Tab-separated table of C-alpha atoms in Angstrom:
chain	number	residue	atom	x	y	z
A	1	MET	CA	14.886	-7.044	5.644
A	2	ILE	CA	11.765	-7.748	3.569
A	3	VAL	CA	12.945	-5.905	0.453
A	4	PRO	CA	16.353	-7.619	0.139
A	5	LEU	CA	14.823	-11.013	1.007
A	6	VAL	CA	12.103	-10.766	-1.645
A	7	TYR	CA	14.628	-9.455	-4.146
A	8	ALA	CA	17.035	-12.312	-3.437
A	9	VAL	CA	14.398	-15.032	-3.747
A	10	ALA	CA	12.211	-13.733	-6.583
A	11	VAL	CA	14.697	-11.782	-8.699
A	12	LEU	CA	18.120	-13.337	-8.166
A	13	THR	CA	17.141	-16.994	-8.601
A	14	PRO	CA	16.138	-18.756	-11.846
A	15	ALA	CA	13.227	-20.482	-10.076
A	16	GLY	CA	11.886	-17.202	-8.724
A	17	GLN	CA	12.063	-15.561	-12.129
A	18	ARG	CA	10.374	-18.491	-13.883
A	19	ILE	CA	7.506	-18.582	-11.378
A	20	GLU	CA	6.797	-14.870	-11.691
A	21	ASP	CA	7.221	-14.841	-15.455
A	22	ALA	CA	4.668	-17.666	-15.661
A	23	ALA	CA	2.087	-15.189	-14.380
A	24	LEU	CA	3.155	-12.600	-16.950
A	25	GLY	CA	2.678	-15.248	-19.620
A	26	GLY	CA	-1.024	-15.216	-18.817
A	27	VAL	CA	-1.486	-11.549	-19.660
A	28	ARG	CA	-3.932	-11.144	-22.545
A	29	GLU	CA	-5.366	-8.089	-24.228
A	30	SER	CA	-8.873	-9.204	-23.280
A	31	ASP	CA	-7.951	-9.137	-19.580
A	32	LEU	CA	-6.930	-5.481	-19.528
A	33	PHE	CA	-9.074	-2.953	-17.729
A	34	SER	CA	-10.906	-0.563	-20.009
A	35	SER	CA	-9.040	2.420	-18.576
A	36	ASP	CA	-5.602	3.004	-17.089
A	37	THR	CA	-6.658	6.257	-15.421
A	38	ALA	CA	-5.916	4.877	-11.969
A	39	LEU	CA	-2.293	4.380	-12.993
A	40	ASN	CA	-1.940	7.636	-14.895
A	41	VAL	CA	-3.085	9.588	-11.839
A	42	ILE	CA	0.200	8.679	-10.155
A	43	SER	CA	2.735	11.140	-11.555
A	44	VAL	CA	5.371	13.551	-10.253
A	45	PRO	CA	3.074	16.632	-10.393
A	46	VAL	CA	0.300	14.755	-8.578
A	47	ILE	CA	2.730	13.513	-5.923
A	48	LEU	CA	4.016	17.038	-5.293
A	49	LEU	CA	0.468	18.418	-5.192
A	50	LEU	CA	-0.496	15.706	-2.716
A	51	VAL	CA	2.389	16.629	-0.425
A	52	VAL	CA	1.378	20.314	-0.532
A	53	VAL	CA	-2.259	19.466	0.235
A	54	ILE	CA	-1.269	17.180	3.113
A	55	ALA	CA	0.929	19.888	4.614
A	56	ALA	CA	-1.882	22.422	4.182
A	57	VAL	CA	-4.344	20.138	5.973
A	58	GLY	CA	-1.842	19.723	8.782
A	59	LEU	CA	-1.448	23.498	9.016
A	60	ALA	CA	-5.217	24.015	8.994
A	61	ARG	CA	-5.527	21.572	11.880
A	62	ARG	CA	-2.676	23.332	13.694
A	63	ARG	CA	-0.475	20.288	13.193
A	64	LEU	CA	1.978	21.414	10.564
A	65	ALA	CA	4.639	19.053	11.928
A	66	VAL	CA	2.307	16.110	11.363
A	67	GLY	CA	1.554	17.333	7.846
A	68	LEU	CA	5.259	17.622	7.084
A	69	GLY	CA	5.867	14.161	8.540
A	70	ALA	CA	3.123	12.759	6.314
A	71	GLY	CA	4.774	14.458	3.356
A	72	VAL	CA	8.025	12.739	4.261
A	73	VAL	CA	6.241	9.376	4.083
A	74	VAL	CA	5.221	10.060	0.472
A	75	LEU	CA	8.468	11.628	-0.751
A	76	ALA	CA	10.786	9.202	1.043
A	77	SER	CA	8.793	6.199	-0.177
A	78	ALA	CA	8.896	7.465	-3.763
A	79	ALA	CA	12.615	8.216	-3.570
A	80	THR	CA	13.414	4.838	-2.012
A	81	SER	CA	11.412	2.980	-4.650
A	82	THR	CA	13.223	4.843	-7.442
A	83	LEU	CA	16.630	4.254	-5.863
A	84	VAL	CA	16.051	0.542	-5.284
A	85	LYS	CA	14.816	0.081	-8.851
A	86	ARG	CA	18.042	1.592	-10.165
A	87	ILE	CA	20.466	-0.380	-7.989
A	88	ALA	CA	18.578	-3.699	-7.746
A	89	GLU	CA	19.200	-4.960	-11.255
A	90	ARG	CA	17.443	-8.039	-12.618
A	91	PRO	CA	19.889	-10.579	-14.034
A	92	GLU	CA	18.550	-12.426	-17.071
A	93	ILE	CA	18.940	-15.967	-15.754
A	94	ALA	CA	15.605	-17.451	-16.783
A	95	GLN	CA	15.261	-16.453	-20.445
A	96	SER	CA	12.991	-13.558	-19.541
A	97	THR	CA	12.562	-10.639	-21.909
A	98	THR	CA	10.719	-8.434	-19.402
A	99	PRO	CA	12.895	-5.620	-18.014
A	100	ASN	CA	13.595	-4.899	-14.370
A	101	SER	CA	10.582	-3.607	-12.464
A	102	PHE	CA	11.447	-4.136	-8.775
A	103	PRO	CA	9.803	-2.550	-6.838
A	104	SER	CA	6.554	-1.062	-8.154
A	105	GLY	CA	6.603	2.716	-7.958
A	106	HIS	CA	2.857	2.926	-8.556
A	107	ALA	CA	2.014	0.600	-5.669
A	108	THR	CA	4.527	2.359	-3.417
A	109	ILE	CA	2.942	5.759	-4.016
A	110	ALA	CA	-0.623	4.463	-3.690
A	111	LEU	CA	0.143	2.978	-0.278
A	112	ALA	CA	2.331	5.836	0.946
A	113	ALA	CA	-0.374	8.324	-0.049
A	114	LEU	CA	-2.984	6.372	1.896
A	115	PHE	CA	-0.811	6.231	5.011
A	116	ALA	CA	0.054	9.921	4.761
A	117	VAL	CA	-3.568	10.977	4.356
A	118	LEU	CA	-4.535	8.842	7.354
A	119	MET	CA	-1.959	10.700	9.453
A	120	VAL	CA	-3.570	14.111	8.870
A	121	THR	CA	-7.193	12.929	8.868
A	122	PRO	CA	-9.211	13.292	12.097
A	123	ARG	CA	-9.596	9.890	13.713
A	124	ARG	CA	-13.366	9.783	13.396
A	125	PHE	CA	-13.055	10.064	9.598
A	126	ARG	CA	-10.233	7.564	9.157
A	127	PRO	CA	-12.465	4.477	8.630
A	128	VAL	CA	-13.820	5.942	5.391
A	129	VAL	CA	-10.354	7.034	4.239
A	130	ALA	CA	-8.934	3.593	5.032
A	131	ILE	CA	-11.538	1.697	3.009
A	132	VAL	CA	-11.413	4.026	-0.009
A	133	GLY	CA	-7.610	4.216	0.056
A	134	ALA	CA	-7.197	0.468	0.452
A	135	ALA	CA	-9.547	-0.182	-2.463
A	136	TYR	CA	-7.563	2.205	-4.655
A	137	ALA	CA	-4.201	0.714	-3.644
A	138	VAL	CA	-5.468	-2.805	-4.364
A	139	PHE	CA	-6.802	-1.691	-7.733
A	140	VAL	CA	-3.468	-0.077	-8.650
A	141	ALA	CA	-1.477	-3.164	-7.637
A	142	ASN	CA	-3.887	-5.443	-9.466
A	143	GLN	CA	-3.872	-3.299	-12.579
A	144	THR	CA	-0.075	-3.203	-12.839
A	145	VAL	CA	-0.005	-7.013	-12.736
A	146	VAL	CA	-2.829	-7.355	-15.256
A	147	TYR	CA	-1.033	-4.989	-17.628
A	148	GLY	CA	2.137	-7.037	-17.273
A	149	TRP	CA	4.036	-4.069	-15.856
A	150	HIS	CA	4.919	-5.715	-12.558
A	151	ARG	CA	5.376	-9.059	-10.863
A	152	VAL	CA	4.205	-10.085	-7.390
A	153	SER	CA	7.641	-9.421	-5.898
A	154	ASP	CA	7.454	-5.844	-7.185
A	155	ILE	CA	4.250	-5.282	-5.239
A	156	ILE	CA	5.606	-6.909	-2.070
A	157	GLY	CA	8.719	-4.734	-2.294
A	158	ALA	CA	6.531	-1.642	-2.651
A	159	CYS	CA	4.476	-2.665	0.385
A	160	ALA	CA	7.628	-3.087	2.467
A	161	ILE	CA	8.980	0.340	1.494
A	162	ALA	CA	5.752	2.195	2.298
A	163	LEU	CA	5.387	0.273	5.559
A	164	PHE	CA	8.957	1.109	6.580
A	165	TRP	CA	8.555	4.843	6.087
A	166	VAL	CA	5.179	5.209	7.770
A	167	GLY	CA	6.539	3.180	10.691
A	168	ALA	CA	9.685	5.295	10.907
A	169	VAL	CA	7.804	8.602	10.790
A	170	ARG	CA	5.214	7.501	13.323
A	171	ALA	CA	7.898	6.133	15.641
A	172	PHE	CA	10.356	9.024	15.473
A	173	GLY	CA	8.352	11.906	14.024
A	174	PRO	CA	5.717	14.231	15.498
A	175	ARG	CA	2.893	12.858	17.560
A	176	VAL	CA	-0.042	12.230	15.261
A	177	ASP	CA	-2.849	11.822	17.806
A	178	ARG	CA	-3.383	14.348	20.574
A	179	GLY	CA	-6.405	13.983	22.820
A	180	ALA	CA	-5.850	17.462	24.254
A	181	ARG	CA	-7.066	19.081	21.028
A	182	GLY	CA	-10.136	16.914	20.707
A	183	ASP	CA	-8.897	14.390	18.119
A	184	ARG	CA	-11.812	12.164	19.007
A	185	ASP	CA	-12.311	8.607	17.892
A	186	GLY	CA	-16.029	9.015	17.496
A	187	HIS	CA	-17.892	5.713	17.668
A	188	ARG	CA	-15.651	2.648	17.921
A	189	GLY	CA	-18.005	0.576	15.774
A	190	PRO	CA	-16.773	1.857	12.391
A	191	ARG	CA	-13.140	1.253	13.366
A	192	ARG	CA	-13.900	-2.337	14.407
A	193	LEU	CA	-15.887	-2.873	11.209
A	194	VAL	CA	-12.981	-1.679	9.056
A	195	THR	CA	-10.619	-3.966	10.974
A	196	TRP	CA	-12.790	-6.994	10.286
A	197	VAL	CA	-13.348	-6.029	6.647
A	198	LEU	CA	-9.586	-5.762	6.088
A	199	LEU	CA	-8.859	-9.032	7.886
A	200	VAL	CA	-11.545	-10.967	6.009
A	201	ALA	CA	-10.601	-9.418	2.652
A	202	THR	CA	-6.935	-10.298	3.205
A	203	GLY	CA	-7.757	-13.883	4.157
A	204	VAL	CA	-10.199	-14.485	1.315
A	205	THR	CA	-7.882	-12.948	-1.275
A	206	PHE	CA	-4.974	-15.048	-0.041
A	207	LEU	CA	-7.005	-18.277	-0.164
A	208	VAL	CA	-8.280	-17.533	-3.673
A	209	GLY	CA	-4.707	-16.931	-4.764
A	210	VAL	CA	-3.511	-20.224	-3.280
A	211	ALA	CA	-6.368	-22.106	-4.958
A	212	ALA	CA	-5.579	-20.495	-8.320
A	213	LEU	CA	-1.890	-21.322	-7.959
A	214	VAL	CA	-2.583	-24.957	-7.082
A	215	TYR	CA	-4.903	-25.268	-10.066
A	216	GLY	CA	-2.430	-23.554	-12.358
A	217	VAL	CA	0.512	-25.809	-11.542
A	218	SER	CA	-1.395	-29.068	-11.169
A	219	SER	CA	-3.103	-29.117	-14.558
A	220	GLY	CA	-0.281	-30.754	-16.469
A	221	ALA	CA	1.047	-27.929	-18.569
A	222	HIS	CA	1.059	-24.732	-16.562
A	223	ASP	CA	-2.180	-22.792	-16.885
A	224	HIS	CA	-0.773	-19.286	-17.291
A	225	GLY	CA	-4.203	-17.715	-16.885
A	226	ALA	CA	-4.708	-19.343	-13.495
A	227	ILE	CA	-1.180	-18.415	-12.432
A	228	LEU	CA	-1.888	-14.818	-13.438
A	229	VAL	CA	-4.984	-14.865	-11.214
A	230	ALA	CA	-2.795	-16.221	-8.411
A	231	GLY	CA	-0.341	-13.378	-8.985
A	232	ARG	CA	-3.113	-10.808	-8.907
A	233	MET	CA	-4.526	-12.233	-5.694
A	234	ALA	CA	-1.083	-12.432	-4.089
A	235	SER	CA	-0.444	-8.793	-4.970
A	236	SER	CA	-3.830	-7.752	-3.622
A	237	ALA	CA	-3.351	-9.767	-0.434
A	238	SER	CA	0.059	-8.140	0.125
A	239	VAL	CA	-1.450	-4.668	-0.126
A	240	LEU	CA	-4.372	-5.559	2.132
A	241	ALA	CA	-2.076	-7.152	4.705
A	242	VAL	CA	0.095	-4.025	4.946
A	243	VAL	CA	-2.944	-1.739	5.168
A	244	THR	CA	-4.332	-3.981	7.925
A	245	ILE	CA	-1.072	-3.790	9.876
A	246	VAL	CA	-0.984	0.000	9.662
A	247	TRP	CA	-4.685	0.255	10.509
A	248	ILE	CA	-4.391	-1.927	13.610
A	249	ALA	CA	-1.253	-0.074	14.721
A	250	ASP	CA	-3.106	3.219	14.239
A	251	GLY	CA	-5.854	1.951	16.520
A	252	MET	CA	-3.315	1.414	19.297
A	253	HIS	CA	-2.772	5.183	19.448
A	254	HIS	CA	-6.119	5.790	21.110
A	255	ALA	CA	-7.112	9.406	21.648
A	256	ALA	CA	-9.722	9.702	24.355
A	257	ARG	CA	-12.747	11.901	23.941
A	258	THR	CA	-12.021	15.451	25.018
A	259	ASP	CA	-13.642	16.743	28.186
A	260	PRO	CA	-15.011	20.182	27.264
A	261	GLU	CA	-14.358	21.386	30.807
A	262	ALA	CA	-10.673	20.545	30.415
A	263	LEU	CA	-10.143	22.719	27.329
A	264	PRO	CA	-8.092	25.893	27.780
A	265	GLY	CA	-10.093	29.058	28.409
A	266	ARG	CA	-12.947	27.349	30.174
């Protein structure tokens, strides 16, 4: 429901297009990051290599089914993003010269990759993976907006697609967490810390975006620079919100510490 709703409001209405294009109007050469390496990393060969590595990790942990399920998250998310971009055309109803870009393939892959890696990572190591992966996904989303490649709706659409597929695989696919094989949580402190970091980061980013938007539209003539900042913050907040949802849901699948006496062969 999220993807068609965002598409209908932001892409199919003149007001939605004008608001998002106002942010693109603030893009300046001086604002660009010095390197686009983070974006160039996301390519078809890298995606395929990632899927192979994820499956291999699953096999090494004697959870090939989980590794294959994680691979499905990446491949299905990428395929869905490509399909939607081809069928969800952008009508030119607001004098925009920027081509269709809904949803963002880069943001979709960055998020799907994070969720897939979390699935095959032992629970005690997931806090580190979550923070590093979330930072990378936010950077990718932010960079695509700064470069003028994507609008906020593109990022929100990407978030919805990645969230859908990780939810579907975790709901109907192989069981990710199995206490019987010692998939221990480790200390609960790091998991709680990551939860609070994600919640605070999402809230602060959202508030900064709202403040920038209010400033941008209340200063007489629209301040495109401020609106661009609002777009960047909205994109970042969308990514952080989805990562937070997945992280909290992952914490609900608690795997108790393994009793050594209960292991087979003892």
